[in-house]
Backbone as numpy.savetxt, mean C-alpha at the origin, in Angstrom:
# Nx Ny Nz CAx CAy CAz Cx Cy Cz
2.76 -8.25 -12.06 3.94 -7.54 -12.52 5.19 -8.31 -12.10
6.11 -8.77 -13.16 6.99 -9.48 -13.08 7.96 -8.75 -12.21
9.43 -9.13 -12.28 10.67 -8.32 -11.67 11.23 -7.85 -12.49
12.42 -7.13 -12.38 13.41 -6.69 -13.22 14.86 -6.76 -12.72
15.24 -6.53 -13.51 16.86 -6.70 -13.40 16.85 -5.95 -12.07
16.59 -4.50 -12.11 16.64 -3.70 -11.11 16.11 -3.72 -9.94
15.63 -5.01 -9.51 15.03 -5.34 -8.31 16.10 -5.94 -7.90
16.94 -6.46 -8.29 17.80 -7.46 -7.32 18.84 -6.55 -6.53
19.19 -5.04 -7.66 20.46 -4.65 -6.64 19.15 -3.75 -5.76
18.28 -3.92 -5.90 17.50 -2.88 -5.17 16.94 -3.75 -4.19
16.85 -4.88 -4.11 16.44 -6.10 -3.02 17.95 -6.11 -2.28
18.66 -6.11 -2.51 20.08 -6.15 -1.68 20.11 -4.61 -0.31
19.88 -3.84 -1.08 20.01 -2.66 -0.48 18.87 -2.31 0.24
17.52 -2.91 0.21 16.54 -3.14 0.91 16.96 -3.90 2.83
17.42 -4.98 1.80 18.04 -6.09 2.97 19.22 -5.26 4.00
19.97 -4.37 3.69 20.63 -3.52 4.76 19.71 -2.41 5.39
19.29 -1.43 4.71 18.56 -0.65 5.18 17.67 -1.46 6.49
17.03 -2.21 6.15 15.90 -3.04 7.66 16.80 -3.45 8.26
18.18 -4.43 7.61 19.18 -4.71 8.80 19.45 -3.49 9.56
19.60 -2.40 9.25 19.93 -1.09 9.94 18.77 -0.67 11.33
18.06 -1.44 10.54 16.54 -0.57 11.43 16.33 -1.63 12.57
16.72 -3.06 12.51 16.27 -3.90 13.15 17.76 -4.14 13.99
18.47 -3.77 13.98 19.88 -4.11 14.90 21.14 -3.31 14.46
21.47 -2.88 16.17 23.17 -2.07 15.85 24.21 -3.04 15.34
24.04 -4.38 15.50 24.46 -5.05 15.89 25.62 -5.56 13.94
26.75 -5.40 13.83 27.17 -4.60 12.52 27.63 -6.23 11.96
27.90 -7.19 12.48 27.69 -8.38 12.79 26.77 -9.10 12.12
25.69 -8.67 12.90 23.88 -9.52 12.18 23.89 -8.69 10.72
24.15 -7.46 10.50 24.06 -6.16 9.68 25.04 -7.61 8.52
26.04 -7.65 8.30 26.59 -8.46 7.83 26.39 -9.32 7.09
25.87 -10.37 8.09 24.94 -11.50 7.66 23.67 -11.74 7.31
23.16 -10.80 6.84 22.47 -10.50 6.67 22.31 -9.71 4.77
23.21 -9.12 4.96 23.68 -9.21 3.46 24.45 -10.07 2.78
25.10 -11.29 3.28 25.52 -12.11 3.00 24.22 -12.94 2.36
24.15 -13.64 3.53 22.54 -14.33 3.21 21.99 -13.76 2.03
21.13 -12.55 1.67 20.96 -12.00 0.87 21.25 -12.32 -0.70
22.95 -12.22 -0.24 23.80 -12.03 -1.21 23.29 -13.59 -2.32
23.72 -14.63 -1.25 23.55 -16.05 -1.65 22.45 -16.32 -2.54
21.14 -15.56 -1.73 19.94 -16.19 -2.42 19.68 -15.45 -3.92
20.34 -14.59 -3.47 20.18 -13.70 -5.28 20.77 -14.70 -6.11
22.27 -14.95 -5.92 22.94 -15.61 -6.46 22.99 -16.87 -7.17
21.81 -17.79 -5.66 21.43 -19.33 -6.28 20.23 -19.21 -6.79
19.35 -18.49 -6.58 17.84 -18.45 -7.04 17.58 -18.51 -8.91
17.38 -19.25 -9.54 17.40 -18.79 -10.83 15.85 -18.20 -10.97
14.94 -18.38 -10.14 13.84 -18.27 -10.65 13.38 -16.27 -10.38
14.41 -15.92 -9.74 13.91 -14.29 -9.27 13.02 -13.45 -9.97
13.80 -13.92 -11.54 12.55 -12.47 -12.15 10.91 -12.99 -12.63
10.84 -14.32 -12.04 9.61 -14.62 -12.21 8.89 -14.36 -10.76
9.80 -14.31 -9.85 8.81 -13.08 -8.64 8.40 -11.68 -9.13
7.26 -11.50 -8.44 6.80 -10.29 -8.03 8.17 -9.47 -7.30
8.28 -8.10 -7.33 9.29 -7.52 -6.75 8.37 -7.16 -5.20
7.19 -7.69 -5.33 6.82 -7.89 -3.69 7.36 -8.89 -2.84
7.28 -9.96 -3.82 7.56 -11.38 -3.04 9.33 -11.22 -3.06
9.95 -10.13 -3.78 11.21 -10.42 -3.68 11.50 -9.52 -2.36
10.90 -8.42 -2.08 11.17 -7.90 -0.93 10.51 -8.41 0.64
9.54 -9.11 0.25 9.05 -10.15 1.76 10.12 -11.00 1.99
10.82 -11.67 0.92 11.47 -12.58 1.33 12.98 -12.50 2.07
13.34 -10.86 1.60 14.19 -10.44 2.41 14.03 -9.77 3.75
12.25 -9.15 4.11 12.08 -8.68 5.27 12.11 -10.01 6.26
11.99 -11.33 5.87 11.54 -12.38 6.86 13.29 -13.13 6.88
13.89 -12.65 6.52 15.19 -12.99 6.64 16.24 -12.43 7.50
15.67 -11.14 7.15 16.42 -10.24 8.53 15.23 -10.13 9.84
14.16 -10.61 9.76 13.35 -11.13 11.15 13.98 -12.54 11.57
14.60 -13.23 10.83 14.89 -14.54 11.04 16.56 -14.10 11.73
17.77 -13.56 11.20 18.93 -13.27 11.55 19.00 -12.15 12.51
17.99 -11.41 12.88 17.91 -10.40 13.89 17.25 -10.23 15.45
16.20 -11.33 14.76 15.63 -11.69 16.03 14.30 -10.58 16.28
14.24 -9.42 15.24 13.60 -8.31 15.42 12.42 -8.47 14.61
11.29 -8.85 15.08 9.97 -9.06 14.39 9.09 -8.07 13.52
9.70 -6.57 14.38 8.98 -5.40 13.59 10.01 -4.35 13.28
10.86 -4.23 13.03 11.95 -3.18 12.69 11.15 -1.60 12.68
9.91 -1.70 12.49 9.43 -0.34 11.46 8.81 -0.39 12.46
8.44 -0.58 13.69 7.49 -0.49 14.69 7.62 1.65 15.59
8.22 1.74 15.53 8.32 3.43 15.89 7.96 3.91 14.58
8.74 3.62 13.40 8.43 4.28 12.49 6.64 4.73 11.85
5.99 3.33 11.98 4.58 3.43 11.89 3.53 4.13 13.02
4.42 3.63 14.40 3.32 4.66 15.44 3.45 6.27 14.80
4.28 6.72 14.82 4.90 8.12 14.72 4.11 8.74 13.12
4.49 7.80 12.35 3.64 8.13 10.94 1.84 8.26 11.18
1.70 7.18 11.78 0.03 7.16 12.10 -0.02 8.87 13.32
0.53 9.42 14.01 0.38 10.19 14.67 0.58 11.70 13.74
1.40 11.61 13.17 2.02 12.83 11.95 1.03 12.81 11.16
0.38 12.02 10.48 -1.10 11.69 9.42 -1.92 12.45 9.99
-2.31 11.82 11.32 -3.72 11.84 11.76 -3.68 13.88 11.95
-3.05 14.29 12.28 -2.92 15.90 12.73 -2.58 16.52 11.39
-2.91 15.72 10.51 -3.29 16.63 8.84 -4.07 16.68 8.07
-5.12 15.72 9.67 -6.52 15.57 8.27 -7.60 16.62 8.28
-7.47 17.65 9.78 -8.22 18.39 9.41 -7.72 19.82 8.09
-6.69 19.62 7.61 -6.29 20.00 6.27 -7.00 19.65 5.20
-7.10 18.55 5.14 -7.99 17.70 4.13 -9.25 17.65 4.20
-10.40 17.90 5.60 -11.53 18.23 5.00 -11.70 19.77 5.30
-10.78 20.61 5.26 -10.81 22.00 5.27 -11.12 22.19 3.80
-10.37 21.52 2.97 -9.88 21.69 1.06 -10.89 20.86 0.81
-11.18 19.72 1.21 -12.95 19.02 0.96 -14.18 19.85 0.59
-13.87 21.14 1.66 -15.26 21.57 2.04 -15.80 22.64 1.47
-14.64 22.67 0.67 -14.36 24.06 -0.38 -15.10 23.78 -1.34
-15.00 22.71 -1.96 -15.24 22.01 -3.61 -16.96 21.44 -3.99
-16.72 21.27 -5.05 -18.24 20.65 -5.41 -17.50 19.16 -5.42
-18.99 18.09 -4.87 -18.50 17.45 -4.53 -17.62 16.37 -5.88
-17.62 16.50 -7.08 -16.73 15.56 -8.27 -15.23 15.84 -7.63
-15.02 17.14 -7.62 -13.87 17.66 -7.37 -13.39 17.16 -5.57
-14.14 17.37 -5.14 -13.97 16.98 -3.59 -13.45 15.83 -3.47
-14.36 14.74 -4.20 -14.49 13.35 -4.20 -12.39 12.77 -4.62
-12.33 13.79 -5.95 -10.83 13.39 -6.79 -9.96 13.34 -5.37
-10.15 15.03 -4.99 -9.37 15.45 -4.10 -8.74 14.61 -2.82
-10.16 13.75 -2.40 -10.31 12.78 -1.23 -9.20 11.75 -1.41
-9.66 11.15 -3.01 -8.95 10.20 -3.40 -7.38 10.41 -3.75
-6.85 11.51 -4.22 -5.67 12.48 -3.79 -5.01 12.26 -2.62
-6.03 12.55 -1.70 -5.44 12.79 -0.26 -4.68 11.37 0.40
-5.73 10.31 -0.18 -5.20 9.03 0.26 -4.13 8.48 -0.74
-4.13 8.86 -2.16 -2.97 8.93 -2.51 -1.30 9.55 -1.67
-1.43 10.53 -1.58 -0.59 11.31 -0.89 0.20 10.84 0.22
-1.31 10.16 0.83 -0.81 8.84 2.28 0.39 8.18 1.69
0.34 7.39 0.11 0.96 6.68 0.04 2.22 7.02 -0.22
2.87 8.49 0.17 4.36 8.55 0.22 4.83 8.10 1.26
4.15 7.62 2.46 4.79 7.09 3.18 4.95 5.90 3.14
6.50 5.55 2.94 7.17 5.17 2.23 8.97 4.36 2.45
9.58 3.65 3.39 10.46 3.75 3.67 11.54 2.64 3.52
11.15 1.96 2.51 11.65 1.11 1.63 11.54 0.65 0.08
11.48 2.16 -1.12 11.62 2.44 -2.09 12.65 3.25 -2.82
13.66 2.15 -3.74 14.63 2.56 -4.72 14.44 4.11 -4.95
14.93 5.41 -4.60 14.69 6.44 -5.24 13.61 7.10 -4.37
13.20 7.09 -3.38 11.63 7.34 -2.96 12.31 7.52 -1.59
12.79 8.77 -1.03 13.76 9.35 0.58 12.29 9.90 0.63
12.22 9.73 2.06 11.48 10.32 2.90 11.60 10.30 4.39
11.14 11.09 4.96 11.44 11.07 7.02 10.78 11.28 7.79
10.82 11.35 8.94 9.63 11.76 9.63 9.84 13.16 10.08
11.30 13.80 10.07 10.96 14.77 9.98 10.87 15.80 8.87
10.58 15.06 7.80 9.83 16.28 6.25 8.61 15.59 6.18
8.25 14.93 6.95 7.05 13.82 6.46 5.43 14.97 6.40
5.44 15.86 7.24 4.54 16.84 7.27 4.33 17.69 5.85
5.83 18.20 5.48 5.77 19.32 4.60 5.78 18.43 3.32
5.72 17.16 2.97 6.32 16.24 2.06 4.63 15.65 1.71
3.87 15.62 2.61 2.15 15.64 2.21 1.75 16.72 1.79
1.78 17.88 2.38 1.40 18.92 1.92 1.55 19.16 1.21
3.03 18.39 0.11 3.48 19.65 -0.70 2.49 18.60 -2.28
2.38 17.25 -1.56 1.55 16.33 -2.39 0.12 16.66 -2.80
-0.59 17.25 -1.68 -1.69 17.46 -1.47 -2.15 18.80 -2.55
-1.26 19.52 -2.96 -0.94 20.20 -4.15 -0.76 20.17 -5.34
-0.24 18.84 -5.62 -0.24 17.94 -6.94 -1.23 17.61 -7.42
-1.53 16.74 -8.51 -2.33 16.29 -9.36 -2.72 14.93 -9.60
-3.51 14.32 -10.51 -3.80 12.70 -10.21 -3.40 12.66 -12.14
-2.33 11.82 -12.46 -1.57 11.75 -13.51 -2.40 10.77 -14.42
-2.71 9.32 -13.62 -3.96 8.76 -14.33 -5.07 8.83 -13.43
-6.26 9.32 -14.16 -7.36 9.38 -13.46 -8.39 9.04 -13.69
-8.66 7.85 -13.55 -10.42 7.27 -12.76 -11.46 7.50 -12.01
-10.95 8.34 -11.67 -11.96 8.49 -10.13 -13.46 8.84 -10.83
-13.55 9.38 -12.45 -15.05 9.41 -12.32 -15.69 7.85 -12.41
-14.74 7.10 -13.15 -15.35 5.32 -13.45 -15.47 5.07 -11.78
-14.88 5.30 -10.45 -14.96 4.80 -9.29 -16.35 5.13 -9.19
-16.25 6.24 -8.86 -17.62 7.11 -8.83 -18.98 6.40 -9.22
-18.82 6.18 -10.59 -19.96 5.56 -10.85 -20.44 4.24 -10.78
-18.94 3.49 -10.26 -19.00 2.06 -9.95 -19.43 1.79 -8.49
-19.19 2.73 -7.57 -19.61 2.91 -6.24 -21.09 3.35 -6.48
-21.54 3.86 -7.40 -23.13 3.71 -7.29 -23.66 3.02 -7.64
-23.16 1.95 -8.17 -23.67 0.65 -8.49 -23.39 -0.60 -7.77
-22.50 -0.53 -6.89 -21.78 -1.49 -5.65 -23.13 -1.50 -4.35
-22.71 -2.99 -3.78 -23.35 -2.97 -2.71 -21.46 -3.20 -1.63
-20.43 -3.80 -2.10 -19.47 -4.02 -0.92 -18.03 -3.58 -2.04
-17.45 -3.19 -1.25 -16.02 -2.74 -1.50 -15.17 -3.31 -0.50
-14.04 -3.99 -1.52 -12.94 -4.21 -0.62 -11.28 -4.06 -0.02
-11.06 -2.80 0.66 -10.18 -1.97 0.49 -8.97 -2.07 1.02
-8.02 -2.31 0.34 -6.47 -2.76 0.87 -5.71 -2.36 1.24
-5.52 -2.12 2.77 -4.99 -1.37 2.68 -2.78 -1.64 2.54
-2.74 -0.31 2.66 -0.76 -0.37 2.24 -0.23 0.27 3.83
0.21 1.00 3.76 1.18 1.26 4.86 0.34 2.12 6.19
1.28 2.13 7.33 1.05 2.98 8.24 1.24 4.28 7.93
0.09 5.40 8.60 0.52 6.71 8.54 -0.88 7.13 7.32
-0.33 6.34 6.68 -1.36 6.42 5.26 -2.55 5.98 5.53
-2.71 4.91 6.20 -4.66 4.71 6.42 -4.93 5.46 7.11
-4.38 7.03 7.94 -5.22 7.82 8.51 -6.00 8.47 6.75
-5.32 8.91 6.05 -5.82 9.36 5.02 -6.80 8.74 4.14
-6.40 7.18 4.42 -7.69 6.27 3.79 -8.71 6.41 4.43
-8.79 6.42 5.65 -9.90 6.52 6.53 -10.54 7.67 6.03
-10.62 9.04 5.63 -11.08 10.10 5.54 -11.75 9.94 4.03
-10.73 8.77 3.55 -11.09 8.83 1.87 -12.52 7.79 2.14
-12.29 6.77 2.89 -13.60 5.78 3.20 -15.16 6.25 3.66
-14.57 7.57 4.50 -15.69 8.10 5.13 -16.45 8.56 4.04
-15.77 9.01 2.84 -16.66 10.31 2.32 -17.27 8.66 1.37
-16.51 8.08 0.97 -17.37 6.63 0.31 -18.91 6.29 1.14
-18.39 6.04 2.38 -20.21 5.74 3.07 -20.69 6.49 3.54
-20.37 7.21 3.17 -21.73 8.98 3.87 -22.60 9.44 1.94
-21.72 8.65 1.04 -22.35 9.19 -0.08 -22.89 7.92 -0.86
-22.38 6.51 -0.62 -22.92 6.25 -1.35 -22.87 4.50 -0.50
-24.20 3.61 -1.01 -25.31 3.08 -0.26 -23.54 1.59 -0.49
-22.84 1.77 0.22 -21.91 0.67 0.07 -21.30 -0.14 1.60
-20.90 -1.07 1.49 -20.66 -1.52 3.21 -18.55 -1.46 2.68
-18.06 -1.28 3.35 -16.55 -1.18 2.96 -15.52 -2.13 3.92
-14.88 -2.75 3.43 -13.81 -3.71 4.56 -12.66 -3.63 4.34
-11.98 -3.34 5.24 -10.85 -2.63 5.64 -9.97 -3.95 5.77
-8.87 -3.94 4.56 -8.13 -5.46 5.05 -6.60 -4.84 5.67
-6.08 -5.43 6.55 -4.77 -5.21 6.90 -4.43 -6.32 6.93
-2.78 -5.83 7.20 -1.99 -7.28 7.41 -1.77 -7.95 8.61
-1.48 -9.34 9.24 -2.00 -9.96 9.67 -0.55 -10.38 11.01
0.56 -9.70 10.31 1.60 -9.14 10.66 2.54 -8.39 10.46
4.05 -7.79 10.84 4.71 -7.40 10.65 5.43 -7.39 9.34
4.96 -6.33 8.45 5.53 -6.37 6.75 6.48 -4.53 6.65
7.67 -4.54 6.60 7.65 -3.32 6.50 7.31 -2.33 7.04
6.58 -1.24 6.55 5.31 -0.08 7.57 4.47 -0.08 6.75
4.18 -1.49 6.74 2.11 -1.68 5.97 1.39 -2.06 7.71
0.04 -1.24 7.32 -0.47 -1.44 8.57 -0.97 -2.59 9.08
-1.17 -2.41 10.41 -1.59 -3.59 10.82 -2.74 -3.55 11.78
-3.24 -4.90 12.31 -4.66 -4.19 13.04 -4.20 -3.19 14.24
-3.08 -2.94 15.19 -3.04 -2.44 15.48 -2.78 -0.73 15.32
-2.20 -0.65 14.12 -2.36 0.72 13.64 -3.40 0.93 13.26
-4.21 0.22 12.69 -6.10 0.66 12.24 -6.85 0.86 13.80
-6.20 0.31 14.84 -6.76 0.89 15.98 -6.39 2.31 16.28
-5.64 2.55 16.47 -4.66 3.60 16.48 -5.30 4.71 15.73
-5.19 4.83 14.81 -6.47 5.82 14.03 -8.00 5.36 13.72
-7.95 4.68 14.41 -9.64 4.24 14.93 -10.48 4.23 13.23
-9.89 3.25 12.51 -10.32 3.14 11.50 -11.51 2.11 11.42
-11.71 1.71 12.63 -13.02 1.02 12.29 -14.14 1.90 12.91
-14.10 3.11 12.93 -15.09 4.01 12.79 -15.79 4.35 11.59
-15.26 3.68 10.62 -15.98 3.96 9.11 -15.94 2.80 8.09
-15.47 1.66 8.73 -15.16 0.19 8.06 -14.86 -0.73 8.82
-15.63 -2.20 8.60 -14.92 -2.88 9.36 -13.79 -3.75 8.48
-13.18 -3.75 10.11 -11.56 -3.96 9.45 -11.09 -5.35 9.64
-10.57 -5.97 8.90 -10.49 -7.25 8.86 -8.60 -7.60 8.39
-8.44 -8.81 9.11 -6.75 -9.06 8.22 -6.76 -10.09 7.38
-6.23 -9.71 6.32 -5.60 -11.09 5.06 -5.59 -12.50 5.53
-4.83 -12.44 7.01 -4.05 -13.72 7.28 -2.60 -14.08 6.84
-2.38 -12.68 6.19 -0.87 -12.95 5.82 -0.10 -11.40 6.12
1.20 -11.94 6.33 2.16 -10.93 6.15 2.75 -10.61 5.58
2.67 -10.98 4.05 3.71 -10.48 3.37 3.09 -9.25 2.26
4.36 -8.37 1.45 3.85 -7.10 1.09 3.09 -7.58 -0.36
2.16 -7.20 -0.41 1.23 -7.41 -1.51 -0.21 -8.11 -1.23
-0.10 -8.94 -2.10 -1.25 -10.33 -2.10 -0.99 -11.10 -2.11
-0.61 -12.55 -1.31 -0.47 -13.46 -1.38 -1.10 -14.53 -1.28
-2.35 -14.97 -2.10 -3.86 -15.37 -1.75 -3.27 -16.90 -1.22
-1.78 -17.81 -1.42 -1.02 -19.06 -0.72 -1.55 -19.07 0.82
-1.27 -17.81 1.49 -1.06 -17.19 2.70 -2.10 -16.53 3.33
-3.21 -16.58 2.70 -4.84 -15.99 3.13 -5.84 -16.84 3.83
-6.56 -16.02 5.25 -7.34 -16.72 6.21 -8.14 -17.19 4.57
-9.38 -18.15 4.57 -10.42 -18.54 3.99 -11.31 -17.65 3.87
-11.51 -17.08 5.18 -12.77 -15.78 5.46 -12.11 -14.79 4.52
-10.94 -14.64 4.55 -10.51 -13.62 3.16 -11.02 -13.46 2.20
-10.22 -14.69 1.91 -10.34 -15.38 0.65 -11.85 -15.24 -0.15
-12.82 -15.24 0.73 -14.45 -15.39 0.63 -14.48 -14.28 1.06
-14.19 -13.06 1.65 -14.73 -12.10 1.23 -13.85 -10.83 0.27
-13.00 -11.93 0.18 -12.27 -11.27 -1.58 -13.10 -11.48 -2.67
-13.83 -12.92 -2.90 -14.58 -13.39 -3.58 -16.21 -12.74 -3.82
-16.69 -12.48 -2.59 -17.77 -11.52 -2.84 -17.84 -10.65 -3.07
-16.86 -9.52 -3.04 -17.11 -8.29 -3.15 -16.59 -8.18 -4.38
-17.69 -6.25 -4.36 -18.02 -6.18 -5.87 -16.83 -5.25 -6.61
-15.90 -4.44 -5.27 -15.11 -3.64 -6.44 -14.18 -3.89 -5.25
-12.09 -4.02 -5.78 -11.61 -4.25 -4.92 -10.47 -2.64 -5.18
-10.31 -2.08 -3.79 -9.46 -0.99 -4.04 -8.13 -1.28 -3.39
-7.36 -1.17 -4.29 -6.08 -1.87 -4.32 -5.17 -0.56 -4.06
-4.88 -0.54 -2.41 -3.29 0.11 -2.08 -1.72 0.48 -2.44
-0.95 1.26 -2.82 -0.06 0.83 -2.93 0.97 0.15 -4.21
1.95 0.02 -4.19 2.84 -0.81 -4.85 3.29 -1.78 -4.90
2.80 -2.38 -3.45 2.96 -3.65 -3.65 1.20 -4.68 -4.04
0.09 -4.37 -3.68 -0.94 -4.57 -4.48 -0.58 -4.34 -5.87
-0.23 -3.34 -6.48 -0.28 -3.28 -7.16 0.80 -4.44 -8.56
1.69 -4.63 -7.72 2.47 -5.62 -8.25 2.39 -7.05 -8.11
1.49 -7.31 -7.01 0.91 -8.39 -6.64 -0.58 -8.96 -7.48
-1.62 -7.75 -7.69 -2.72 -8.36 -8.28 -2.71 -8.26 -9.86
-1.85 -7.82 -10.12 -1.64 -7.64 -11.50 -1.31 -8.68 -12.45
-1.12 -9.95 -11.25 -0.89 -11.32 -11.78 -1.69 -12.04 -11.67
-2.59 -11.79 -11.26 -4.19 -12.39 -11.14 -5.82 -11.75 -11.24
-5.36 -10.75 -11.80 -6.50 -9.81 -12.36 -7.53 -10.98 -13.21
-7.13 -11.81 -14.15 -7.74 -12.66 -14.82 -8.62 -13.28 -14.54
-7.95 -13.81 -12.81 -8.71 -15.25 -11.59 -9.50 -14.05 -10.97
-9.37 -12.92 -10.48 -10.80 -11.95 -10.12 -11.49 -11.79 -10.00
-11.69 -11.61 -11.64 -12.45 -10.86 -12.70 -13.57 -10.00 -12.25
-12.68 -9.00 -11.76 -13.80 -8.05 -11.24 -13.18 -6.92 -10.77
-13.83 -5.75 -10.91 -13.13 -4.09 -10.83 -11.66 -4.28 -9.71
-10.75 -3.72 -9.96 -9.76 -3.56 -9.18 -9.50 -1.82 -9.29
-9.70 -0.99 -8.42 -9.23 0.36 -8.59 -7.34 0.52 -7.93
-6.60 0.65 -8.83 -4.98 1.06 -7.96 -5.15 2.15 -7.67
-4.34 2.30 -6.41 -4.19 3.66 -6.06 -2.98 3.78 -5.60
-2.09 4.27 -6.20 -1.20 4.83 -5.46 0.06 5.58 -5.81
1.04 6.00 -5.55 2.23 6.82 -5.83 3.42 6.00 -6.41
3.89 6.05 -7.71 4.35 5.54 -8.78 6.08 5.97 -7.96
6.37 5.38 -6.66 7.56 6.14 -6.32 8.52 5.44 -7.24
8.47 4.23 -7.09 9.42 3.15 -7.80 9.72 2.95 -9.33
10.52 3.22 -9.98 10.94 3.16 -11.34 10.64 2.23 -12.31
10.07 1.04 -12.03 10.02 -0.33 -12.48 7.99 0.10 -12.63
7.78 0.12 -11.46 6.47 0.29 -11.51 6.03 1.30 -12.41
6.64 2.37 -12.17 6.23 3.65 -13.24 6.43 3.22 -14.53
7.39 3.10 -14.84 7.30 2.52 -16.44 6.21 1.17 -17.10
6.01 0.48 -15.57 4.58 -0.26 -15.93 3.08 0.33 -16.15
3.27 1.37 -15.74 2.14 2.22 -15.71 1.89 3.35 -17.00
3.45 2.93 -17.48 3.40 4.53 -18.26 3.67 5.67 -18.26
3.50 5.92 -16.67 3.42 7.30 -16.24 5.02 7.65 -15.52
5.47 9.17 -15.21 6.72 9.74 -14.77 6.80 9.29 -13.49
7.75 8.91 -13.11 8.24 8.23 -11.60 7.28 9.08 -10.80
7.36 9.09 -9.48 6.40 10.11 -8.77 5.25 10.00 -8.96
4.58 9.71 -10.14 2.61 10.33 -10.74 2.08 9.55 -9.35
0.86 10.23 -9.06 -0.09 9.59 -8.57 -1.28 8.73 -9.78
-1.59 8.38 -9.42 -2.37 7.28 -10.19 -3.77 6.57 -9.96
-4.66 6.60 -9.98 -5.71 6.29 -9.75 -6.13 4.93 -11.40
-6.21 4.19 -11.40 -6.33 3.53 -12.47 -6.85 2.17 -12.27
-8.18 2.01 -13.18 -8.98 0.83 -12.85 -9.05 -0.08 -13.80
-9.00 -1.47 -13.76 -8.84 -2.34 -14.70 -10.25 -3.44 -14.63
-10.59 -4.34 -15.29 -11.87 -4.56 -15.06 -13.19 -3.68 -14.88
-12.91 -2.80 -15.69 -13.95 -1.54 -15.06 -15.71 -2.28 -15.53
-15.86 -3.00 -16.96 -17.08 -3.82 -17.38 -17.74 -5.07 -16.56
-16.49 -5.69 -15.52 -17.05 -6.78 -15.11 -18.25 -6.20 -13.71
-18.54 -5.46 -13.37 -19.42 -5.09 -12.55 -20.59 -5.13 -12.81
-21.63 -5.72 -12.70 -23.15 -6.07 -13.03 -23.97 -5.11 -12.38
């Protein structure tokens, strides 16, 4: 997924917001939009970025002028702690259902994760509505829905490979993973990032909600938001390559593999919350939808 016009004033205003988060300092805050300012300005090539690669390149800019390596570092403990004390919500409403419905629901739930959220055009959220702001998700609906093609592609899988997106939110993936290997005969790998991106998790937040209790968890080798296969350990890379269905996190996966679905060629399931305006209209669907939507669904043997 290419860029749009509307990424650049929305990459600017990105670039203050983290300046905000990463220093009082009104100074660096400054220069920081300056800088910014420049590279919009000289870059001719922008809208042939990903609006992932346009927002990495401004998170490693204000790590570079700030000196602040993780800006979002409270923000993600606190999210992973607020998650984790809502999941017995989620297999309360699990335990209700037959399991088709259970299964959507699951996949829902880890949708839902993905409002957390704190660097999207249009997409406010906090930590303190962050409770009532799942819940009120967890109520909603799945706008495009796959989950029966998952379903039946997971009974035909021997490995899945699952991407994850932000902190806070893989407590909910985790619950969505569990009900994957308690039902069906699959091994699952848990990729995080490899550093500091935003509030995408990292191995230390997959510790944190002890997500390798149901996957083992492995990192990219890269830090930046999406996919950047330039920037990937080898062991990735190779076990991107083997596996049989890849479940793709998020908005920035989603804007990232969408340019290489071709080089794949093999199931990609998206998952995630259409917060962003650019993306939604790539999808089709009303700003907000949750989305479940699989591409390559035939290449699976």
């Amino acid at each position: 997924m290419k860029g749009h016009l509307l990424c650049i004033p929305c990459s600017l205003r990105t670039a203050y917001d983290i300046a905000t988060k990463a220093t009082d300092d009104e100074e660096l805050q400054k220069k920081v939009l300056i800088e910014t300012l420049k590279w919009l300005g000289e870059d001719n090539n922008l809208m042939s970025m990903t609006p992932a690669m346009l927002h990495t390149h401004v998170f490693r800019l204000v790590q570079k002028i700030t000196g602040n390596n993780d800006p979002f570092a409270h923000l993600k403990m606190e999210s992973n702690r607020i998650a984790l004390n809502l999941i017995p919500v989620l297999k309360s409403e699990f335990k209700k259902r037959d399991f088709g419905d259970a299964f959507k629901f699951a996949a829902l739930g880890a949708i839902c994760g993905n409002s957390i959220d704190f660097e999207v055009e249009g997409h406010q959220i906090s930590l303190d509505d962050l409770e009532r702001s799942l819940l009120g998700c967890l109520n909603s609906d799945l706008v495009l829905d796959d989950t029966p093609k998952l379903m039946k592609m997971l009974s035909k899988a021997k490995s899945v490979l699952y991407l994850l997106d932000n902190a806070g939110e893989i407590a909910f993936d985790k619950f969505f993973i569990k009900i994957i290997v308690e039902n069906y005969p699959v091994k699952v790998l848990a990729a995080v990032k490899s550093g500091p991106i935003l509030n995408d998790a990292t191995m230390e937040d997959a510790l944190q909600v002890r997500l390798d209790e149901v996957a083992e968890v492995i990192a990219t080798g890269s830090d930046s938001i999406g996919l950047n296969i330039d920037e990937c350990y080898k062991d990735f890379m190779k076990r991107l390559k083997e596996a049989d269905i890849i479940i793709a996190k998020g908005q920035g996966y989603y804007e990232s593999l969408t340019e290489i679905e071709h080089i794949l060629r093999k199931p990609i399931t998206y998952m995630l919350r259409a917060k962003c305006l650019v993306v939604a209209k790539s999808l089709n669907v009303p700003q907000g939808s949750n989305v479940v939507k699989i591409v390559n669904y035939d290449h699976l043997e």
